[in-house]
Short mmCIF file of C-alpha atoms and ligand atoms in Angstrom, two decimals:
data_model
loop_
_atom_site.label_atom_id
_atom_site.label_comp_id
_atom_site.label_asym_id
_atom_site.label_seq_id
_atom_site.Cartn_x
_atom_site.Cartn_y
_atom_site.Cartn_z
CA MET A 14 -83.81 75.30 96.98
CA ASN A 15 -83.90 73.11 100.05
CA THR A 16 -81.76 75.41 102.07
CA TYR A 17 -83.15 77.57 104.79
CA ASP A 18 -81.90 79.73 107.71
CA VAL A 19 -83.93 77.62 110.21
CA ILE A 20 -85.64 74.30 110.11
CA ILE A 21 -88.22 73.66 112.89
CA LEU A 22 -89.45 70.16 113.53
CA GLY A 23 -93.00 70.05 114.98
CA ALA A 24 -95.78 72.47 113.99
CA GLY A 25 -97.43 72.44 117.46
CA ALA A 26 -97.76 75.44 119.76
CA ALA A 27 -94.01 75.98 120.30
CA GLY A 28 -93.01 75.27 116.73
CA LEU A 29 -95.57 77.66 115.21
CA MET A 30 -94.64 80.45 117.67
CA CYS A 31 -90.86 79.91 116.93
CA ALA A 32 -91.55 79.86 113.14
CA LEU A 33 -93.62 83.08 113.06
CA THR A 34 -91.15 84.93 115.28
CA ALA A 35 -88.10 83.88 113.15
CA GLY A 36 -89.97 84.35 109.95
CA GLN A 37 -90.93 87.94 110.88
CA ARG A 38 -87.35 88.63 111.73
CA GLY A 39 -86.57 87.91 108.04
CA ARG A 40 -85.29 84.38 108.46
CA ARG A 41 -86.10 81.77 105.78
CA VAL A 42 -87.98 79.20 107.91
CA LEU A 43 -89.04 75.65 107.06
CA LEU A 44 -91.60 74.14 109.53
CA ILE A 45 -92.12 70.38 109.27
CA ASP A 46 -94.80 68.12 110.90
CA HIS A 47 -95.65 64.47 110.29
CA LEU A 48 -99.33 65.09 110.78
CA ASP A 49 -101.62 66.55 108.03
CA GLN A 50 -102.68 69.47 110.19
CA PRO A 51 -100.73 71.95 112.38
CA GLY A 52 -101.50 72.60 115.99
CA ALA A 53 -103.41 69.33 116.58
CA LYS A 54 -103.24 69.56 120.41
CA ILE A 55 -104.26 73.24 120.36
CA LEU A 56 -107.43 72.20 118.49
CA ILE A 57 -108.51 69.70 121.11
CA SER A 58 -107.25 71.69 124.10
CA GLY A 59 -109.54 73.20 126.73
CA GLY A 60 -112.56 71.13 125.43
CA GLY A 61 -112.09 72.76 121.96
CA ARG A 62 -111.77 76.28 123.38
CA CYS A 63 -108.03 76.29 124.14
CA ASN A 64 -107.05 77.57 127.55
CA PHE A 65 -104.23 79.51 125.84
CA THR A 66 -102.58 81.18 128.85
CA ASN A 67 -102.97 81.98 132.46
CA LEU A 68 -103.03 85.49 133.95
CA ASN A 69 -101.11 84.30 136.93
CA THR A 70 -98.14 82.83 135.06
CA THR A 71 -94.98 82.87 137.16
CA ALA A 72 -92.00 80.59 137.06
CA ASP A 73 -92.91 78.90 140.35
CA ARG A 74 -95.89 77.23 138.60
CA PHE A 75 -93.64 75.02 136.55
CA LEU A 76 -91.81 71.84 137.49
CA SER A 77 -88.27 71.22 136.35
CA ALA A 78 -85.08 69.77 137.69
CA ASN A 79 -83.89 73.44 137.53
CA PRO A 80 -86.86 75.43 138.87
CA HIS A 81 -85.31 78.72 137.71
CA PHE A 82 -84.80 77.64 134.09
CA ALA A 83 -88.12 78.84 132.70
CA ARG A 84 -87.83 82.31 134.29
CA SER A 85 -85.94 84.01 131.43
CA ALA A 86 -88.27 83.03 128.52
CA LEU A 87 -91.47 83.45 130.58
CA GLY A 88 -90.19 86.90 131.62
CA ARG A 89 -89.37 88.09 128.10
CA TYR A 90 -92.46 86.84 126.34
CA THR A 91 -95.24 86.95 128.89
CA GLN A 92 -98.89 86.02 129.07
CA HIS A 93 -99.66 89.71 128.36
CA ASP A 94 -97.68 89.52 125.13
CA PHE A 95 -99.69 86.52 124.03
CA ILE A 96 -102.93 88.18 125.10
CA ALA A 97 -101.92 91.27 122.98
CA LEU A 98 -101.48 88.94 119.98
CA VAL A 99 -104.92 87.34 120.54
CA GLU A 100 -106.47 90.82 120.82
CA LYS A 101 -104.65 92.07 117.70
CA HIS A 102 -106.48 89.18 115.83
CA GLY A 103 -109.86 90.18 117.35
CA ILE A 104 -110.26 86.75 119.09
CA ALA A 105 -112.83 87.04 121.86
CA TYR A 106 -111.83 85.31 125.16
CA HIS A 107 -112.85 85.07 128.75
CA GLU A 108 -111.40 84.09 132.15
CA LYS A 109 -113.00 80.93 133.29
CA THR A 110 -111.46 80.49 136.74
CA LEU A 111 -108.11 80.94 138.46
CA GLY A 112 -106.74 83.16 135.74
CA GLN A 113 -107.39 80.65 132.95
CA LEU A 114 -108.13 82.33 129.60
CA PHE A 115 -110.21 80.50 127.02
CA CYS A 116 -111.43 81.45 123.55
CA ASP A 117 -115.16 82.36 123.48
CA GLU A 118 -115.57 80.51 120.20
CA SER A 119 -113.10 77.92 119.24
CA ALA A 120 -109.43 76.82 119.50
CA LYS A 121 -109.42 76.99 115.70
CA ASN A 122 -109.10 80.76 116.08
CA VAL A 123 -105.74 80.31 117.84
CA VAL A 124 -104.42 77.99 115.17
CA GLN A 125 -105.62 80.31 112.36
CA MET A 126 -103.94 83.25 114.15
CA LEU A 127 -100.64 81.42 114.39
CA LEU A 128 -100.92 80.37 110.72
CA ASP A 129 -101.68 83.96 109.62
CA GLU A 130 -98.66 85.18 111.57
CA CYS A 131 -96.51 82.39 109.98
CA ALA A 132 -97.74 83.54 106.48
CA ALA A 133 -96.77 87.12 107.34
CA GLY A 134 -93.30 85.78 108.11
CA GLY A 135 -93.17 83.78 104.85
CA VAL A 136 -92.79 80.45 106.70
CA ASP A 137 -92.74 77.40 104.47
CA ILE A 138 -94.90 74.77 106.21
CA ARG A 139 -94.64 71.11 105.11
CA LEU A 140 -97.17 68.75 106.63
CA SER A 141 -97.49 64.97 106.34
CA THR A 142 -93.67 64.96 106.13
CA HIS A 143 -91.84 62.10 107.89
CA VAL A 144 -88.41 62.88 109.15
CA ARG A 145 -86.05 59.93 108.51
CA GLY A 146 -83.07 61.32 110.32
CA VAL A 147 -81.05 64.38 111.29
CA ARG A 148 -77.35 64.83 110.57
CA HIS A 149 -74.93 67.52 111.50
CA GLY A 150 -71.88 68.30 109.51
CA GLY A 151 -71.41 72.09 109.43
CA ASP A 152 -75.09 72.65 108.81
CA PHE A 153 -77.98 70.44 109.99
CA GLN A 154 -79.42 68.12 107.36
CA VAL A 155 -82.94 66.86 107.80
CA GLU A 156 -83.79 63.86 105.68
CA THR A 157 -87.43 63.26 104.70
CA ALA A 158 -88.97 60.92 102.18
CA ALA A 159 -89.31 63.80 99.69
CA ALA A 160 -86.01 65.61 100.10
CA THR A 161 -83.11 66.56 102.34
CA PHE A 162 -83.29 70.07 103.81
CA THR A 163 -80.33 71.93 105.10
CA ALA A 164 -79.97 74.83 107.53
CA PRO A 165 -77.41 76.22 110.05
CA ARG A 166 -80.14 76.19 112.76
CA LEU A 167 -82.36 73.36 113.79
CA VAL A 168 -85.19 73.65 116.35
CA LEU A 169 -86.74 70.54 118.00
CA ALA A 170 -90.35 71.33 118.82
CA THR A 171 -91.87 67.85 118.55
CA GLY A 172 -93.36 67.84 122.10
CA GLY A 173 -93.52 64.86 124.45
CA PRO A 174 -95.08 61.40 124.20
CA SER A 175 -98.35 62.16 125.84
CA ILE A 176 -101.38 61.07 123.80
CA PRO A 177 -99.55 59.01 121.21
CA LYS A 178 -102.76 58.32 119.29
CA MET A 179 -102.63 62.09 118.36
CA GLY A 180 -99.19 61.68 116.78
CA ALA A 181 -97.15 62.44 119.91
CA THR A 182 -93.67 60.87 119.94
CA GLY A 183 -90.42 60.85 121.86
CA PHE A 184 -88.65 62.00 118.67
CA ALA A 185 -87.16 65.03 120.33
CA TYR A 186 -85.49 62.87 122.99
CA ASP A 187 -83.99 60.55 120.34
CA VAL A 188 -82.44 63.47 118.45
CA ALA A 189 -81.30 65.19 121.67
CA ARG A 190 -79.59 61.92 122.78
CA GLN A 191 -77.98 61.68 119.32
CA PHE A 192 -76.34 65.06 120.01
CA GLY A 193 -75.19 64.05 123.51
CA LEU A 194 -77.91 65.81 125.49
CA LYS A 195 -79.26 64.22 128.62
CA ILE A 196 -82.93 63.37 129.21
CA VAL A 197 -84.68 63.72 132.57
CA GLU A 198 -86.81 60.61 132.78
CA PRO A 199 -90.19 61.40 131.04
CA ARG A 200 -93.30 60.60 133.03
CA PRO A 201 -97.05 61.18 132.55
CA ALA A 202 -98.25 64.44 134.25
CA LEU A 203 -101.61 66.08 134.61
CA VAL A 204 -103.07 62.61 134.49
CA PRO A 205 -105.72 60.66 136.46
CA LEU A 206 -104.54 58.40 139.31
CA THR A 207 -105.44 54.68 139.50
CA LEU A 208 -106.28 52.94 142.80
CA GLY A 209 -105.81 49.56 144.40
CA SER A 210 -108.70 47.12 144.84
CA GLU A 211 -110.30 48.36 148.09
CA THR A 212 -110.02 52.05 147.35
CA LEU A 213 -111.05 51.40 143.81
CA GLU A 214 -114.34 49.72 144.91
CA THR A 215 -115.24 52.96 146.78
CA ALA A 216 -114.28 55.15 143.77
CA ARG A 217 -116.27 53.00 141.40
CA ALA A 218 -119.36 53.15 143.59
CA LEU A 219 -118.93 56.94 143.54
CA ALA A 220 -118.14 57.38 139.89
CA GLY A 221 -119.38 60.79 138.76
CA VAL A 222 -119.26 62.33 142.28
CA ALA A 223 -117.13 65.50 142.63
CA VAL A 224 -116.07 67.23 145.82
CA GLU A 225 -113.80 70.20 146.45
CA GLY A 226 -110.74 68.86 148.19
CA LEU A 227 -107.31 69.88 149.38
CA VAL A 228 -105.01 67.36 147.78
CA SER A 229 -101.27 66.88 148.53
CA ALA A 230 -98.56 64.71 147.10
CA GLY A 231 -94.87 65.45 147.41
CA ALA A 232 -94.42 69.22 147.15
CA GLY A 233 -97.75 69.68 145.41
CA ARG A 234 -100.83 70.99 147.25
CA PHE A 235 -103.97 72.01 145.38
CA ARG A 236 -107.52 72.98 146.44
CA GLU A 237 -109.80 72.15 143.52
CA ALA A 238 -112.37 69.58 142.50
CA VAL A 239 -111.71 65.85 143.03
CA LEU A 240 -113.71 63.53 140.77
CA PHE A 241 -114.25 59.79 141.48
CA THR A 242 -114.22 57.64 138.34
CA HIS A 243 -114.48 53.98 137.37
CA ARG A 244 -110.73 53.77 137.21
CA GLY A 245 -109.79 55.87 140.24
CA LEU A 246 -109.54 59.59 140.78
CA SER A 247 -109.48 62.55 138.44
CA GLY A 248 -110.59 66.21 138.43
CA PRO A 249 -108.32 69.29 138.48
CA ALA A 250 -106.88 68.75 141.99
CA ILE A 251 -105.84 65.23 141.13
CA LEU A 252 -104.37 66.15 137.73
CA GLN A 253 -102.40 68.96 139.42
CA VAL A 254 -100.85 66.72 142.17
CA SER A 255 -100.24 63.88 139.67
CA SER A 256 -97.36 66.03 138.29
CA TYR A 257 -95.75 65.94 141.81
CA TRP A 258 -96.65 62.37 142.74
CA ARG A 259 -94.03 59.69 142.56
CA HIS A 260 -94.67 55.85 142.63
CA ARG A 261 -95.27 54.30 146.02
CA GLU A 262 -95.79 57.66 147.70
CA PRO A 263 -99.03 58.53 149.42
CA VAL A 264 -101.61 61.09 148.28
CA ILE A 265 -103.51 62.85 151.06
CA ILE A 266 -106.91 64.39 150.53
CA ASP A 267 -108.82 66.67 152.82
CA LEU A 268 -112.42 66.08 151.65
CA ALA A 269 -113.77 68.90 153.75
CA PRO A 270 -111.10 71.58 153.85
CA ASP A 271 -113.27 74.21 155.65
CA ALA A 272 -114.20 71.96 158.54
CA ASP A 273 -112.57 69.95 161.31
CA ALA A 274 -114.78 66.83 160.83
CA PHE A 275 -113.92 65.40 164.33
CA VAL A 276 -114.99 68.62 166.11
CA PHE A 277 -118.06 68.77 163.83
CA LEU A 278 -119.13 65.23 164.79
CA LYS A 279 -118.52 65.74 168.47
CA ASP A 280 -120.69 68.87 168.42
CA ARG A 281 -123.45 67.01 166.48
CA LYS A 282 -123.24 64.13 168.95
CA ARG A 283 -124.20 66.55 171.67
CA GLU A 284 -126.79 68.32 169.69
CA ARG A 285 -128.44 65.51 167.71
CA PRO A 286 -127.49 62.28 169.42
CA LYS A 287 -130.08 60.16 167.58
CA ALA A 288 -129.00 61.24 164.08
CA GLU A 289 -127.02 58.75 161.95
CA VAL A 290 -123.46 59.61 161.02
CA LYS A 291 -124.20 59.36 157.26
CA THR A 292 -126.95 61.95 157.62
CA LEU A 293 -124.67 64.28 159.62
CA LEU A 294 -121.73 63.80 157.22
CA ALA A 295 -123.94 64.94 154.30
CA GLU A 296 -123.77 68.35 155.82
CA LEU A 297 -120.04 68.34 155.03
CA LEU A 298 -119.86 66.13 151.92
CA PRO A 299 -121.92 65.12 148.86
CA THR A 300 -124.59 62.69 150.05
CA ARG A 301 -123.19 59.67 148.12
CA LEU A 302 -119.75 60.21 149.51
CA ALA A 303 -121.05 60.63 153.07
CA GLN A 304 -122.93 57.33 152.74
CA ALA A 305 -119.96 55.52 151.27
CA ILE A 306 -117.68 56.62 154.04
CA ALA A 307 -120.25 55.61 156.66
CA GLU A 308 -120.61 52.24 155.05
CA GLU A 309 -116.82 51.72 154.63
CA LEU A 310 -116.33 52.41 158.36
CA GLY A 311 -119.36 50.29 159.37
CA LEU A 312 -121.14 53.14 161.05
CA THR A 313 -124.82 52.43 161.71
CA GLY A 314 -127.31 53.67 164.24
CA GLY A 315 -127.36 56.92 166.23
CA ILE A 316 -124.12 58.90 166.66
CA ALA A 317 -124.60 58.79 170.46
CA ASN A 318 -123.56 55.16 170.38
CA LEU A 319 -120.19 55.89 168.82
CA PRO A 320 -117.19 56.54 171.10
CA ASP A 321 -115.11 59.66 170.41
CA ARG A 322 -112.18 57.57 169.21
CA THR A 323 -114.47 56.26 166.37
CA LEU A 324 -115.51 59.77 165.55
CA GLU A 325 -111.77 60.76 165.53
CA ALA A 326 -111.15 57.99 162.91
CA VAL A 327 -114.04 59.28 160.78
CA GLY A 328 -112.61 62.83 161.11
CA LYS A 329 -109.25 61.53 159.85
CA ARG A 330 -110.85 59.65 156.98
CA ILE A 331 -112.41 62.96 155.93
CA ASN A 332 -109.73 65.51 156.66
CA ALA A 333 -106.64 63.38 155.96
CA TRP A 334 -107.63 60.50 153.64
CA SER A 335 -104.34 58.89 152.81
CA PHE A 336 -103.74 56.16 150.22
CA VAL A 337 -101.08 55.06 147.83
CA PRO A 338 -102.28 55.10 144.21
CA THR A 339 -101.24 52.05 142.14
CA GLY A 340 -100.18 54.33 139.26
CA THR A 341 -101.53 56.81 136.74
CA GLU A 342 -103.53 56.33 133.57
CA GLY A 343 -100.21 56.78 131.72
CA PHE A 344 -99.12 58.64 128.57
CA ALA A 345 -102.35 57.55 126.84
CA LYS A 346 -104.27 59.96 129.09
CA ALA A 347 -101.70 62.41 130.31
CA GLU A 348 -102.27 66.01 129.28
CA VAL A 349 -98.49 66.61 129.34
CA THR A 350 -95.19 64.89 129.84
CA ALA A 351 -92.99 65.90 132.78
CA GLY A 352 -89.28 65.46 132.37
CA GLY A 353 -87.66 65.68 128.94
CA VAL A 354 -84.51 67.27 127.59
CA ASP A 355 -82.36 68.27 130.57
CA THR A 356 -82.29 71.99 130.97
CA ALA A 357 -78.65 71.74 132.29
CA GLY A 358 -77.51 71.44 128.62
CA LEU A 359 -79.62 74.42 127.30
CA SER A 360 -79.39 78.18 127.39
CA GLN A 361 -82.21 79.74 129.45
CA LYS A 362 -82.24 82.75 127.06
CA THR A 363 -82.15 81.08 123.66
CA LEU A 364 -83.02 77.38 124.43
CA GLU A 365 -79.85 76.51 122.38
CA ALA A 366 -77.90 73.44 123.32
CA THR A 367 -74.68 74.76 124.89
CA LYS A 368 -72.57 72.05 123.38
CA VAL A 369 -74.27 71.97 119.97
CA PRO A 370 -74.36 75.47 118.50
CA GLY A 371 -77.38 75.96 116.24
CA LEU A 372 -79.53 73.25 117.90
CA HIS A 373 -82.50 74.70 119.96
CA ILE A 374 -85.10 72.68 121.87
CA ILE A 375 -88.41 74.22 122.91
CA GLY A 376 -91.87 73.54 124.37
CA GLU A 377 -92.96 70.28 126.03
CA ALA A 378 -89.86 68.42 124.82
CA VAL A 379 -87.86 70.31 127.44
CA ASP A 380 -87.91 69.41 131.15
CA VAL A 381 -90.34 72.23 132.04
CA THR A 382 -93.90 71.29 132.90
CA GLY A 383 -96.58 73.75 133.86
CA TRP A 384 -99.58 73.46 136.16
CA LEU A 385 -102.99 72.80 134.73
CA GLY A 386 -104.69 75.92 133.49
CA GLY A 387 -102.97 77.42 130.40
CA TYR A 388 -99.43 77.30 131.83
CA ASN A 389 -98.15 74.69 129.36
CA PHE A 390 -99.23 76.72 126.34
CA GLN A 391 -97.58 79.81 127.84
CA TRP A 392 -94.32 77.82 128.11
CA ALA A 393 -94.74 76.78 124.46
CA TRP A 394 -95.28 80.42 123.39
CA SER A 395 -92.42 81.82 125.57
CA SER A 396 -89.88 79.18 124.71
CA GLY A 397 -90.90 79.31 121.06
CA TRP A 398 -90.51 83.12 121.03
CA ALA A 399 -87.13 83.00 122.81
CA ALA A 400 -85.69 80.55 120.33
CA GLY A 401 -87.35 82.44 117.44
CA GLN A 402 -85.49 85.59 118.49
CA ALA A 403 -82.11 83.77 118.47
CA VAL A 404 -82.20 81.61 115.41
P1 LIG B 519 -97.09 69.79 120.61
O1 LIG B 519 -97.44 68.45 121.07
O2 LIG B 519 -98.23 70.85 120.58
O3 LIG B 519 -96.54 69.83 119.13
C1 LIG B 519 -95.60 68.89 118.73
C2 LIG B 519 -95.76 68.69 117.25
O4 LIG B 519 -94.72 67.91 116.76
C3 LIG B 519 -97.05 68.03 116.88
O5 LIG B 519 -97.69 68.80 115.87
C4 LIG B 519 -96.63 66.69 116.34
O6 LIG B 519 -97.46 66.22 115.33
C5 LIG B 519 -95.25 66.94 115.87
N1 LIG B 519 -94.36 65.77 115.88
C6 LIG B 519 -94.20 64.85 116.85
N2 LIG B 519 -93.26 63.91 116.49
C7 LIG B 519 -92.87 64.26 115.19
C8 LIG B 519 -91.99 63.70 114.29
N3 LIG B 519 -91.30 62.57 114.61
N4 LIG B 519 -91.85 64.27 113.10
C9 LIG B 519 -92.53 65.43 112.80
N5 LIG B 519 -93.40 65.99 113.61
C10 LIG B 519 -93.55 65.41 114.83
N6 LIG B 519 -102.15 73.14 127.74
C11 LIG B 519 -102.61 74.29 128.08
O7 LIG B 519 -101.86 75.23 128.48
N7 LIG B 519 -103.98 74.63 128.07
C12 LIG B 519 -104.91 73.67 127.65
O8 LIG B 519 -106.08 73.94 127.58
C13 LIG B 519 -104.36 72.36 127.36
N8 LIG B 519 -105.24 71.36 127.06
C14 LIG B 519 -104.75 70.19 126.63
C15 LIG B 519 -105.68 69.13 126.33
C16 LIG B 519 -105.22 67.86 125.87
C17 LIG B 519 -106.17 66.81 125.56
C18 LIG B 519 -103.76 67.66 125.80
C19 LIG B 519 -103.25 66.34 125.33
C20 LIG B 519 -102.89 68.70 126.18
C21 LIG B 519 -103.41 69.93 126.56
N9 LIG B 519 -102.50 70.94 127.01
C22 LIG B 519 -103.02 72.12 127.37
C23 LIG B 519 -101.08 70.74 126.88
C24 LIG B 519 -100.52 71.38 125.59
O9 LIG B 519 -101.27 70.87 124.51
C25 LIG B 519 -99.06 71.14 125.37
O10 LIG B 519 -98.37 71.48 126.53
C26 LIG B 519 -98.52 71.85 124.16
O11 LIG B 519 -99.28 71.55 123.06
C27 LIG B 519 -97.04 71.67 123.93
O12 LIG B 519 -96.67 72.30 122.85
P2 LIG B 519 -95.48 71.74 121.90
O13 LIG B 519 -95.44 72.61 120.70
O14 LIG B 519 -94.24 71.64 122.74
O15 LIG B 519 -95.90 70.28 121.57
#
């Protein structure tokens, strides 16, 4: 009675996709979650409208110690496959920006779609079920408070530790370690950055101001909105580079990517010598930001009084603002976890552990992290499908 072909731990995006795929292939599937509802992160994603995929999904939009690892699953179950599923269920959607697809109505539609597909595959879903331990002796045994379940295949789909208050845990890492798999150090990603005292003062004074910036950190470079907050910096461009940023490294922001601020100021010095710098900068930047930069650099009076070397410094502050964040807002605020189960121990095609036949690991638990904009769900769908085909 408690014996299945496949046991999947975690009824999030990846676990649901794996379950419906395996179930519809005729496998007897048990899907377990410790929460009382499936797909909790899907429900809150995209402001409740779930940015469920990205039209521009390609493997180079994912971070991993092995940048080629995600290619196989992403190539076999693509964004177009998921869109076809969404359309089959009559869910209306739209492209918001940069290829990001959102539900017109509600993320609930996506969860219901996955549950309907699971039902079509006869998947047995057990919620509010706490896993006490996993053993492997021939088959896998999953011990819960209610019963011990057995199957020759076990799929870990319990995600990463970002947003623990939503039930996120590092459970997949513990089980992976138990089976001798390595973990690439997990770190918060797609997360706001925090600032040291001086820079923080500026950010606080500007809280709520947004500017389109070109932001770089490590190998990451993104041109999108930067938002000043009471704790530091956020907005899509900052979240994107946070995945590439490492402690003690600088972040560089071009606050006016379409202009050379030094050249602009020199021209204005000639044309409008009596104008104040803060007034002129407001042509390039939001007014409050222009004022804050002028104040920070102690620039008062007409621009004619300022030597070119000062204007050059202002130009640098605008086109190459460089600072070292003190950190990030951590797992409590991170949209995803970078790092995770090392792909070196997994098959690209089936997500099966090469040294532990029958054990598959999918979704965010794996060291594959997408950009902001629907990429992380696409990895959950693709990796879930790939494992679902193999189990
Ligand atoms: P996921 O976290 O979805 O599922 C893991 C499941 O395992 C959960 O149901 C959890 O309860 C369960 N679990 C954990 N530990 C367990 C244990 N010990 N025993 C039993 N069950 C356990 N991505 C995107 O592409 N577009 C978007 O719009 C957003 N928006 C977004 C908003 C917010 C606020 C967050 C926090 C995240 C996003 N994301 C996103 C990221 C996206 O939610 C994430 O990448 C996927 O949900 C990962 O899918 P998984 O199935 O791997 O993990």
